[in-house]
């Protein structure tokens, strides 16, 4: 409401958040976008979600999810909550719905590490676990990676930047800004274009997706199987060998950060919460 009261006629809004503050951004995007549409205003709204808590393991969905009372807000944006409330892919279903409803010119991006001890801690706390063949860490990464890969294939205005390192997030996109090529990637997300995939550089700045558990495999190959130890996403959202990636584009093909001809409202939602409270 503060945004609506203080920015009556913006041209460009960028939503960002860290960890639990990044998790609800797709829902917030939908609410903000619909607000200005209802007023007859054409506002570009983008998302940069930093290290969202993403997965919803079986134990959490069966025993704790209802405590969070998502139903009211999810139904308010038109999401089919009753169908998906027990869905292990709930986060993917929400993001897929929001992307379907989004404007093609709006960019929705996620930054994550391929080894995130904080996200893994919450995944374990929610009952996420591996089995005799794969560790919980491997399953966390492979499930999340598969979800994002599918969404990249299905939606041209969605992209992911994976840091090949261990870490989580802090305030103000500090950690992402330490990554090589992040500035070019984020400029493409918030640039006034029709889709982030269409105008993406030849070698999208999703960094190498590397195995973080020596006993595991991490990323889908083009056939959809999890058997490539080191890979990265190409422009089409497919996961292919790093060795096959094209050389980085020249500076002429990259976009500078937006900011000259529009108003950018940076909202930072960094929430603390107890998963089982």
PDB file of C-alpha atoms in Angstrom:
ATOM      1  CA  UNK A   1       0.000   0.000   0.000  1.00  0.00           C
ATOM      2  CA  UNK A   2       2.915   2.332   0.717  1.00  0.00           C
ATOM      3  CA  UNK A   3       4.091   1.972  -2.875  1.00  0.00           C
ATOM      4  CA  UNK A   4       0.632   2.677  -4.253  1.00  0.00           C
ATOM      5  CA  UNK A   5       0.250   5.753  -2.030  1.00  0.00           C
ATOM      6  CA  UNK A   6       3.676   7.202  -2.798  1.00  0.00           C
ATOM      7  CA  UNK A   7       4.155   6.252  -6.446  1.00  0.00           C
ATOM      8  CA  UNK A   8       0.927   7.143  -8.187  1.00  0.00           C
ATOM      9  CA  UNK A   9       2.350   7.284 -11.700  1.00  0.00           C
ATOM     10  CA  UNK A  10       5.585   5.249 -12.001  1.00  0.00           C
ATOM     11  CA  UNK A  11       6.885   3.981 -15.323  1.00  0.00           C
ATOM     12  CA  UNK A  12       9.155   1.224 -14.006  1.00  0.00           C
ATOM     13  CA  UNK A  13       9.168  -0.723 -10.735  1.00  0.00           C
ATOM     14  CA  UNK A  14      11.842  -3.257  -9.760  1.00  0.00           C
ATOM     15  CA  UNK A  15      11.051  -5.656  -6.917  1.00  0.00           C
ATOM     16  CA  UNK A  16      13.873  -7.388  -5.100  1.00  0.00           C
ATOM     17  CA  UNK A  17      14.295  -9.351  -1.893  1.00  0.00           C
ATOM     18  CA  UNK A  18      16.614 -11.727  -0.073  1.00  0.00           C
ATOM     19  CA  UNK A  19      15.889 -15.265   1.138  1.00  0.00           C
ATOM     20  CA  UNK A  20      12.405 -15.374   2.677  1.00  0.00           C
ATOM     21  CA  UNK A  21      11.960 -11.850   1.328  1.00  0.00           C
ATOM     22  CA  UNK A  22      12.565 -13.140  -2.202  1.00  0.00           C
ATOM     23  CA  UNK A  23      10.126 -16.031  -1.892  1.00  0.00           C
ATOM     24  CA  UNK A  24       6.850 -14.035  -2.150  1.00  0.00           C
ATOM     25  CA  UNK A  25       8.038 -11.718  -4.929  1.00  0.00           C
ATOM     26  CA  UNK A  26       6.060 -13.449  -7.724  1.00  0.00           C
ATOM     27  CA  UNK A  27       2.856 -12.892  -5.711  1.00  0.00           C
ATOM     28  CA  UNK A  28       3.817  -9.294  -4.924  1.00  0.00           C
ATOM     29  CA  UNK A  29       4.614  -8.757  -8.612  1.00  0.00           C
ATOM     30  CA  UNK A  30       1.132  -9.937  -9.581  1.00  0.00           C
ATOM     31  CA  UNK A  31      -0.528  -7.630  -7.029  1.00  0.00           C
ATOM     32  CA  UNK A  32       1.519  -4.590  -8.075  1.00  0.00           C
ATOM     33  CA  UNK A  33       1.062  -5.253 -11.785  1.00  0.00           C
ATOM     34  CA  UNK A  34      -2.707  -5.692 -11.480  1.00  0.00           C
ATOM     35  CA  UNK A  35      -3.042  -2.554  -9.344  1.00  0.00           C
ATOM     36  CA  UNK A  36      -1.611  -0.299 -12.025  1.00  0.00           C
ATOM     37  CA  UNK A  37      -3.398  -2.120 -14.830  1.00  0.00           C
ATOM     38  CA  UNK A  38      -6.719  -1.504 -13.104  1.00  0.00           C
ATOM     39  CA  UNK A  39      -5.859   2.217 -13.090  1.00  0.00           C
ATOM     40  CA  UNK A  40      -5.155   2.107 -16.817  1.00  0.00           C
ATOM     41  CA  UNK A  41      -1.419   2.658 -16.330  1.00  0.00           C
ATOM     42  CA  UNK A  42       1.249   0.902 -18.349  1.00  0.00           C
ATOM     43  CA  UNK A  43       3.969   0.203 -15.778  1.00  0.00           C
ATOM     44  CA  UNK A  44       6.922  -2.135 -16.356  1.00  0.00           C
ATOM     45  CA  UNK A  45       7.413  -4.318 -13.265  1.00  0.00           C
ATOM     46  CA  UNK A  46      10.476  -6.560 -12.903  1.00  0.00           C
ATOM     47  CA  UNK A  47      11.731  -9.010 -10.275  1.00  0.00           C
ATOM     48  CA  UNK A  48      15.244  -9.819  -9.082  1.00  0.00           C
ATOM     49  CA  UNK A  49      14.780 -12.523  -6.410  1.00  0.00           C
ATOM     50  CA  UNK A  50      17.968 -13.202  -4.449  1.00  0.00           C
ATOM     51  CA  UNK A  51      18.253 -16.737  -3.010  1.00  0.00           C
ATOM     52  CA  UNK A  52      14.554 -17.486  -2.452  1.00  0.00           C
ATOM     53  CA  UNK A  53      13.510 -20.367  -0.205  1.00  0.00           C
ATOM     54  CA  UNK A  54      11.907 -22.374  -2.978  1.00  0.00           C
ATOM     55  CA  UNK A  55      11.214 -26.067  -2.430  1.00  0.00           C
ATOM     56  CA  UNK A  56       8.286 -27.575  -0.514  1.00  0.00           C
ATOM     57  CA  UNK A  57       9.095 -31.130   0.715  1.00  0.00           C
ATOM     58  CA  UNK A  58       6.356 -33.691   1.414  1.00  0.00           C
ATOM     59  CA  UNK A  59       6.549 -33.454   5.216  1.00  0.00           C
ATOM     60  CA  UNK A  60       6.096 -29.682   5.160  1.00  0.00           C
ATOM     61  CA  UNK A  61       3.180 -29.780   2.726  1.00  0.00           C
ATOM     62  CA  UNK A  62       1.356 -32.469   4.687  1.00  0.00           C
ATOM     63  CA  UNK A  63       1.962 -31.221   8.228  1.00  0.00           C
ATOM     64  CA  UNK A  64       2.855 -27.527   8.289  1.00  0.00           C
ATOM     65  CA  UNK A  65       1.916 -25.725   5.092  1.00  0.00           C
ATOM     66  CA  UNK A  66      -1.654 -24.995   6.212  1.00  0.00           C
ATOM     67  CA  UNK A  67      -0.332 -23.070   9.237  1.00  0.00           C
ATOM     68  CA  UNK A  68       0.887 -20.325   6.933  1.00  0.00           C
ATOM     69  CA  UNK A  69      -2.634 -19.408   5.777  1.00  0.00           C
ATOM     70  CA  UNK A  70      -1.672 -18.836   2.140  1.00  0.00           C
ATOM     71  CA  UNK A  71      -5.219 -19.389   0.940  1.00  0.00           C
ATOM     72  CA  UNK A  72      -6.565 -15.834   1.227  1.00  0.00           C
ATOM     73  CA  UNK A  73      -3.758 -14.063  -0.599  1.00  0.00           C
ATOM     74  CA  UNK A  74      -3.320 -16.798  -3.224  1.00  0.00           C
ATOM     75  CA  UNK A  75      -7.003 -16.826  -4.111  1.00  0.00           C
ATOM     76  CA  UNK A  76      -6.955 -13.033  -4.263  1.00  0.00           C
ATOM     77  CA  UNK A  77      -4.582 -13.192  -7.235  1.00  0.00           C
ATOM     78  CA  UNK A  78      -6.611 -15.902  -8.986  1.00  0.00           C
ATOM     79  CA  UNK A  79      -4.267 -18.802  -8.215  1.00  0.00           C
ATOM     80  CA  UNK A  80      -5.966 -22.223  -7.960  1.00  0.00           C
ATOM     81  CA  UNK A  81      -4.954 -22.784  -4.358  1.00  0.00           C
ATOM     82  CA  UNK A  82      -7.277 -25.734  -3.741  1.00  0.00           C
ATOM     83  CA  UNK A  83      -5.665 -27.711  -6.561  1.00  0.00           C
ATOM     84  CA  UNK A  84      -2.067 -26.985  -5.597  1.00  0.00           C
ATOM     85  CA  UNK A  85      -2.137 -26.712  -1.788  1.00  0.00           C
ATOM     86  CA  UNK A  86      -0.713 -30.223  -1.420  1.00  0.00           C
ATOM     87  CA  UNK A  87       1.516 -30.049  -4.488  1.00  0.00           C
ATOM     88  CA  UNK A  88       5.189 -30.798  -3.887  1.00  0.00           C
ATOM     89  CA  UNK A  89       5.843 -28.441  -6.804  1.00  0.00           C
ATOM     90  CA  UNK A  90       3.811 -25.656  -5.203  1.00  0.00           C
ATOM     91  CA  UNK A  91       6.505 -22.991  -5.709  1.00  0.00           C
ATOM     92  CA  UNK A  92       6.864 -23.973  -9.367  1.00  0.00           C
ATOM     93  CA  UNK A  93       3.084 -23.861  -9.823  1.00  0.00           C
ATOM     94  CA  UNK A  94       2.907 -20.365  -8.327  1.00  0.00           C
ATOM     95  CA  UNK A  95       5.766 -19.058 -10.452  1.00  0.00           C
ATOM     96  CA  UNK A  96       4.357 -20.698 -13.587  1.00  0.00           C
ATOM     97  CA  UNK A  97       0.956 -19.083 -12.934  1.00  0.00           C
ATOM     98  CA  UNK A  98       2.466 -15.638 -12.379  1.00  0.00           C
ATOM     99  CA  UNK A  99       4.609 -15.948 -15.506  1.00  0.00           C
ATOM    100  CA  UNK A 100       1.554 -16.956 -17.537  1.00  0.00           C
ATOM    101  CA  UNK A 101      -0.219 -13.822 -16.281  1.00  0.00           C
ATOM    102  CA  UNK A 102       2.796 -11.527 -16.602  1.00  0.00           C
ATOM    103  CA  UNK A 103       3.458  -8.977 -19.310  1.00  0.00           C
ATOM    104  CA  UNK A 104       5.996 -10.123 -21.899  1.00  0.00           C
ATOM    105  CA  UNK A 105       8.001  -6.937 -21.360  1.00  0.00           C
ATOM    106  CA  UNK A 106       8.433  -7.642 -17.645  1.00  0.00           C
ATOM    107  CA  UNK A 107      11.566  -9.535 -16.650  1.00  0.00           C
ATOM    108  CA  UNK A 108      11.496 -12.053 -13.797  1.00  0.00           C
ATOM    109  CA  UNK A 109      14.892 -13.263 -12.619  1.00  0.00           C
ATOM    110  CA  UNK A 110      16.260 -15.431  -9.809  1.00  0.00           C
ATOM    111  CA  UNK A 111      19.792 -15.400  -8.427  1.00  0.00           C
ATOM    112  CA  UNK A 112      21.017 -18.447  -6.512  1.00  0.00           C
ATOM    113  CA  UNK A 113      24.117 -20.402  -5.590  1.00  0.00           C
ATOM    114  CA  UNK A 114      24.424 -24.056  -6.517  1.00  0.00           C
ATOM    115  CA  UNK A 115      25.456 -24.641  -2.889  1.00  0.00           C
ATOM    116  CA  UNK A 116      23.353 -22.642  -0.411  1.00  0.00           C
ATOM    117  CA  UNK A 117      23.743 -23.774   3.245  1.00  0.00           C
ATOM    118  CA  UNK A 118      20.884 -21.542   4.448  1.00  0.00           C
ATOM    119  CA  UNK A 119      18.359 -22.768   1.891  1.00  0.00           C
ATOM    120  CA  UNK A 120      19.514 -26.326   2.508  1.00  0.00           C
ATOM    121  CA  UNK A 121      19.019 -25.834   6.257  1.00  0.00           C
ATOM    122  CA  UNK A 122      15.412 -24.777   5.696  1.00  0.00           C
ATOM    123  CA  UNK A 123      14.916 -27.626   3.231  1.00  0.00           C
ATOM    124  CA  UNK A 124      16.081 -30.078   5.902  1.00  0.00           C
ATOM    125  CA  UNK A 125      13.947 -28.371   8.570  1.00  0.00           C
ATOM    126  CA  UNK A 126      10.890 -28.798   6.353  1.00  0.00           C
ATOM    127  CA  UNK A 127      11.580 -32.506   6.084  1.00  0.00           C
ATOM    128  CA  UNK A 128      13.516 -32.563   2.848  1.00  0.00           C
ATOM    129  CA  UNK A 129      15.804 -35.536   2.614  1.00  0.00           C
ATOM    130  CA  UNK A 130      17.634 -37.761   0.215  1.00  0.00           C
ATOM    131  CA  UNK A 131      17.623 -41.538   0.026  1.00  0.00           C
ATOM    132  CA  UNK A 132      20.073 -44.419  -0.143  1.00  0.00           C
ATOM    133  CA  UNK A 133      21.395 -43.224  -3.505  1.00  0.00           C
ATOM    134  CA  UNK A 134      21.402 -39.415  -3.264  1.00  0.00           C
ATOM    135  CA  UNK A 135      22.015 -36.991  -0.407  1.00  0.00           C
ATOM    136  CA  UNK A 136      19.537 -34.318   0.687  1.00  0.00           C
ATOM    137  CA  UNK A 137      21.936 -31.732  -0.715  1.00  0.00           C
ATOM    138  CA  UNK A 138      21.926 -33.396  -4.118  1.00  0.00           C
ATOM    139  CA  UNK A 139      18.153 -33.726  -4.160  1.00  0.00           C
ATOM    140  CA  UNK A 140      17.694 -30.083  -3.106  1.00  0.00           C
ATOM    141  CA  UNK A 141      19.812 -28.851  -5.973  1.00  0.00           C
ATOM    142  CA  UNK A 142      18.604 -31.261  -8.662  1.00  0.00           C
ATOM    143  CA  UNK A 143      14.914 -30.646  -7.894  1.00  0.00           C
ATOM    144  CA  UNK A 144      15.303 -26.889  -7.856  1.00  0.00           C
ATOM    145  CA  UNK A 145      17.467 -26.915 -10.962  1.00  0.00           C
ATOM    146  CA  UNK A 146      14.966 -29.066 -12.849  1.00  0.00           C
ATOM    147  CA  UNK A 147      12.101 -26.737 -11.893  1.00  0.00           C
ATOM    148  CA  UNK A 148      13.904 -23.591 -13.006  1.00  0.00           C
ATOM    149  CA  UNK A 149      15.104 -25.238 -16.220  1.00  0.00           C
ATOM    150  CA  UNK A 150      11.525 -26.149 -17.131  1.00  0.00           C
ATOM    151  CA  UNK A 151      10.279 -22.641 -16.380  1.00  0.00           C
ATOM    152  CA  UNK A 152      13.059 -21.169 -18.520  1.00  0.00           C
ATOM    153  CA  UNK A 153      11.955 -23.376 -21.397  1.00  0.00           C
ATOM    154  CA  UNK A 154       8.316 -22.369 -20.971  1.00  0.00           C
ATOM    155  CA  UNK A 155       8.647 -18.615 -20.410  1.00  0.00           C
ATOM    156  CA  UNK A 156      10.826 -16.225 -22.399  1.00  0.00           C
ATOM    157  CA  UNK A 157      10.738 -13.491 -19.748  1.00  0.00           C
ATOM    158  CA  UNK A 158      12.156 -15.727 -16.993  1.00  0.00           C
ATOM    159  CA  UNK A 159      15.852 -16.278 -16.356  1.00  0.00           C
ATOM    160  CA  UNK A 160      18.163 -17.607 -13.646  1.00  0.00           C
ATOM    161  CA  UNK A 161      21.716 -16.670 -12.645  1.00  0.00           C
ATOM    162  CA  UNK A 162      23.530 -19.493 -10.835  1.00  0.00           C
ATOM    163  CA  UNK A 163      26.694 -18.671  -8.910  1.00  0.00           C
ATOM    164  CA  UNK A 164      29.138 -21.581  -8.939  1.00  0.00           C
ATOM    165  CA  UNK A 165      29.972 -21.215  -5.260  1.00  0.00           C
ATOM    166  CA  UNK A 166      28.616 -21.650  -1.753  1.00  0.00           C
ATOM    167  CA  UNK A 167      26.620 -18.819  -0.191  1.00  0.00           C
ATOM    168  CA  UNK A 168      23.271 -17.203   0.464  1.00  0.00           C
ATOM    169  CA  UNK A 169      22.348 -13.519   0.370  1.00  0.00           C
ATOM    170  CA  UNK A 170      22.607 -10.248   2.266  1.00  0.00           C
ATOM    171  CA  UNK A 171      20.975  -6.876   1.775  1.00  0.00           C
ATOM    172  CA  UNK A 172      20.922  -4.816  -1.395  1.00  0.00           C
ATOM    173  CA  UNK A 173      21.993  -7.531  -3.864  1.00  0.00           C
ATOM    174  CA  UNK A 174      25.499  -7.191  -2.431  1.00  0.00           C
ATOM    175  CA  UNK A 175      26.537 -10.798  -3.087  1.00  0.00           C
ATOM    176  CA  UNK A 176      25.128 -11.014  -6.636  1.00  0.00           C
ATOM    177  CA  UNK A 177      26.959  -7.811  -7.520  1.00  0.00           C
ATOM    178  CA  UNK A 178      30.259  -9.537  -6.690  1.00  0.00           C
ATOM    179  CA  UNK A 179      29.642 -12.117  -9.442  1.00  0.00           C
ATOM    180  CA  UNK A 180      31.221 -11.760 -12.901  1.00  0.00           C
ATOM    181  CA  UNK A 181      28.614 -10.882 -15.552  1.00  0.00           C
ATOM    182  CA  UNK A 182      25.810 -10.299 -13.033  1.00  0.00           C
ATOM    183  CA  UNK A 183      25.488  -6.655 -14.079  1.00  0.00           C
ATOM    184  CA  UNK A 184      25.008  -7.649 -17.713  1.00  0.00           C
ATOM    185  CA  UNK A 185      22.490 -10.300 -16.730  1.00  0.00           C
ATOM    186  CA  UNK A 186      20.426  -8.007 -14.511  1.00  0.00           C
ATOM    187  CA  UNK A 187      20.509  -5.247 -17.125  1.00  0.00           C
ATOM    188  CA  UNK A 188      18.906  -7.665 -19.550  1.00  0.00           C
ATOM    189  CA  UNK A 189      16.182  -8.535 -17.009  1.00  0.00           C
ATOM    190  CA  UNK A 190      15.176  -4.928 -16.376  1.00  0.00           C
ATOM    191  CA  UNK A 191      15.802  -3.551 -19.871  1.00  0.00           C
ATOM    192  CA  UNK A 192      12.695  -2.297 -21.744  1.00  0.00           C
ATOM    193  CA  UNK A 193      12.541  -5.266 -24.122  1.00  0.00           C
ATOM    194  CA  UNK A 194       9.867  -7.782 -25.076  1.00  0.00           C
ATOM    195  CA  UNK A 195      11.534 -10.753 -23.392  1.00  0.00           C
ATOM    196  CA  UNK A 196      14.703 -11.519 -21.490  1.00  0.00           C
ATOM    197  CA  UNK A 197      15.417 -14.617 -23.573  1.00  0.00           C
ATOM    198  CA  UNK A 198      14.958 -12.917 -26.918  1.00  0.00           C
ATOM    199  CA  UNK A 199      17.511 -10.212 -26.272  1.00  0.00           C
ATOM    200  CA  UNK A 200      19.817 -12.236 -24.056  1.00  0.00           C
ATOM    201  CA  UNK A 201      23.522 -12.380 -24.978  1.00  0.00           C
ATOM    202  CA  UNK A 202      24.669 -15.429 -26.897  1.00  0.00           C
ATOM    203  CA  UNK A 203      26.150 -16.908 -23.751  1.00  0.00           C
ATOM    204  CA  UNK A 204      23.592 -16.166 -21.073  1.00  0.00           C
ATOM    205  CA  UNK A 205      25.255 -15.159 -17.835  1.00  0.00           C
ATOM    206  CA  UNK A 206      24.099 -18.178 -15.908  1.00  0.00           C
ATOM    207  CA  UNK A 207      27.397 -19.301 -14.490  1.00  0.00           C
ATOM    208  CA  UNK A 208      28.643 -22.860 -14.474  1.00  0.00           C
ATOM    209  CA  UNK A 209      26.395 -25.285 -12.631  1.00  0.00           C
ATOM    210  CA  UNK A 210      28.849 -27.539 -10.871  1.00  0.00           C
ATOM    211  CA  UNK A 211      28.523 -30.623  -8.715  1.00  0.00           C
ATOM    212  CA  UNK A 212      28.628 -29.643  -5.061  1.00  0.00           C
ATOM    213  CA  UNK A 213      28.375 -33.218  -3.775  1.00  0.00           C
ATOM    214  CA  UNK A 214      31.070 -35.494  -5.276  1.00  0.00           C
ATOM    215  CA  UNK A 215      28.710 -38.469  -5.177  1.00  0.00           C
ATOM    216  CA  UNK A 216      25.958 -36.668  -7.047  1.00  0.00           C
ATOM    217  CA  UNK A 217      24.951 -35.428 -10.429  1.00  0.00           C
ATOM    218  CA  UNK A 218      23.298 -32.073 -10.746  1.00  0.00           C
ATOM    219  CA  UNK A 219      21.938 -30.918 -14.060  1.00  0.00           C
ATOM    220  CA  UNK A 220      19.661 -32.082 -16.830  1.00  0.00           C
ATOM    221  CA  UNK A 221      21.044 -32.782 -20.254  1.00  0.00           C
ATOM    222  CA  UNK A 222      18.912 -32.137 -23.348  1.00  0.00           C
ATOM    223  CA  UNK A 223      17.154 -35.485 -22.927  1.00  0.00           C
ATOM    224  CA  UNK A 224      16.018 -34.458 -19.440  1.00  0.00           C
ATOM    225  CA  UNK A 225      18.189 -36.904 -17.495  1.00  0.00           C
ATOM    226  CA  UNK A 226      20.412 -35.857 -14.616  1.00  0.00           C
ATOM    227  CA  UNK A 227      23.828 -36.940 -15.761  1.00  0.00           C
ATOM    228  CA  UNK A 228      25.957 -33.921 -16.625  1.00  0.00           C
ATOM    229  CA  UNK A 229      28.470 -33.118 -13.863  1.00  0.00           C
ATOM    230  CA  UNK A 230      29.241 -29.586 -15.028  1.00  0.00           C
ATOM    231  CA  UNK A 231      26.814 -27.648 -17.131  1.00  0.00           C
ATOM    232  CA  UNK A 232      25.177 -24.282 -17.704  1.00  0.00           C
ATOM    233  CA  UNK A 233      21.947 -23.010 -19.201  1.00  0.00           C
ATOM    234  CA  UNK A 234      21.891 -21.704 -22.722  1.00  0.00           C
ATOM    235  CA  UNK A 235      19.484 -19.090 -24.111  1.00  0.00           C
ATOM    236  CA  UNK A 236      16.735 -21.644 -24.639  1.00  0.00           C
ATOM    237  CA  UNK A 237      16.851 -22.787 -21.057  1.00  0.00           C
ATOM    238  CA  UNK A 238      18.445 -26.094 -22.004  1.00  0.00           C
ATOM    239  CA  UNK A 239      21.323 -27.379 -19.957  1.00  0.00           C
ATOM    240  CA  UNK A 240      24.410 -28.172 -21.962  1.00  0.00           C
ATOM    241  CA  UNK A 241      28.096 -28.807 -21.390  1.00  0.00           C
ATOM    242  CA  UNK A 242      30.161 -25.788 -20.394  1.00  0.00           C
ATOM    243  CA  UNK A 243      32.681 -26.694 -23.067  1.00  0.00           C
ATOM    244  CA  UNK A 244      30.032 -26.156 -25.740  1.00  0.00           C
ATOM    245  CA  UNK A 245      29.167 -22.611 -24.643  1.00  0.00           C
ATOM    246  CA  UNK A 246      29.857 -19.825 -27.089  1.00  0.00           C
ATOM    247  CA  UNK A 247      32.351 -17.056 -26.334  1.00  0.00           C
ATOM    248  CA  UNK A 248      30.944 -14.078 -24.416  1.00  0.00           C
ATOM    249  CA  UNK A 249      29.426 -11.402 -26.664  1.00  0.00           C
ATOM    250  CA  UNK A 250      31.131  -8.126 -27.399  1.00  0.00           C
ATOM    251  CA  UNK A 251      30.223  -5.110 -25.302  1.00  0.00           C
ATOM    252  CA  UNK A 252      28.097  -3.846 -28.169  1.00  0.00           C
ATOM    253  CA  UNK A 253      25.605  -6.663 -27.653  1.00  0.00           C
ATOM    254  CA  UNK A 254      25.036  -6.049 -23.960  1.00  0.00           C
ATOM    255  CA  UNK A 255      22.690  -3.501 -22.467  1.00  0.00           C
ATOM    256  CA  UNK A 256      23.579  -0.875 -19.911  1.00  0.00           C
ATOM    257  CA  UNK A 257      21.692  -0.728 -16.661  1.00  0.00           C
ATOM    258  CA  UNK A 258      18.289   0.891 -16.969  1.00  0.00           C
ATOM    259  CA  UNK A 259      17.601   4.104 -15.115  1.00  0.00           C
ATOM    260  CA  UNK A 260      17.775   7.086 -17.453  1.00  0.00           C
ATOM    261  CA  UNK A 261      14.206   7.272 -18.704  1.00  0.00           C
ATOM    262  CA  UNK A 262      12.120   5.712 -15.986  1.00  0.00           C
ATOM    263  CA  UNK A 263      11.486   5.602 -12.264  1.00  0.00           C
ATOM    264  CA  UNK A 264      12.770   2.471 -10.550  1.00  0.00           C
ATOM    265  CA  UNK A 265      11.285   1.636  -7.190  1.00  0.00           C
ATOM    266  CA  UNK A 266      13.503  -0.802  -5.339  1.00  0.00           C
ATOM    267  CA  UNK A 267      11.602  -2.699  -2.674  1.00  0.00           C
ATOM    268  CA  UNK A 268      13.550  -4.883  -0.307  1.00  0.00           C
ATOM    269  CA  UNK A 269      11.632  -7.562   1.562  1.00  0.00           C
ATOM    270  CA  UNK A 270      14.008  -9.316   3.964  1.00  0.00           C
ATOM    271  CA  UNK A 271      11.832 -11.258   6.367  1.00  0.00           C
ATOM    272  CA  UNK A 272      12.695 -13.446   9.327  1.00  0.00           C
ATOM    273  CA  UNK A 273      10.415 -16.344  10.053  1.00  0.00           C
ATOM    274  CA  UNK A 274      10.175 -19.736  11.736  1.00  0.00           C
ATOM    275  CA  UNK A 275       9.188 -22.486   9.346  1.00  0.00           C
ATOM    276  CA  UNK A 276       7.366 -24.554  11.908  1.00  0.00           C
ATOM    277  CA  UNK A 277       5.921 -21.725  13.983  1.00  0.00           C
TER     278      UNK A 277
END
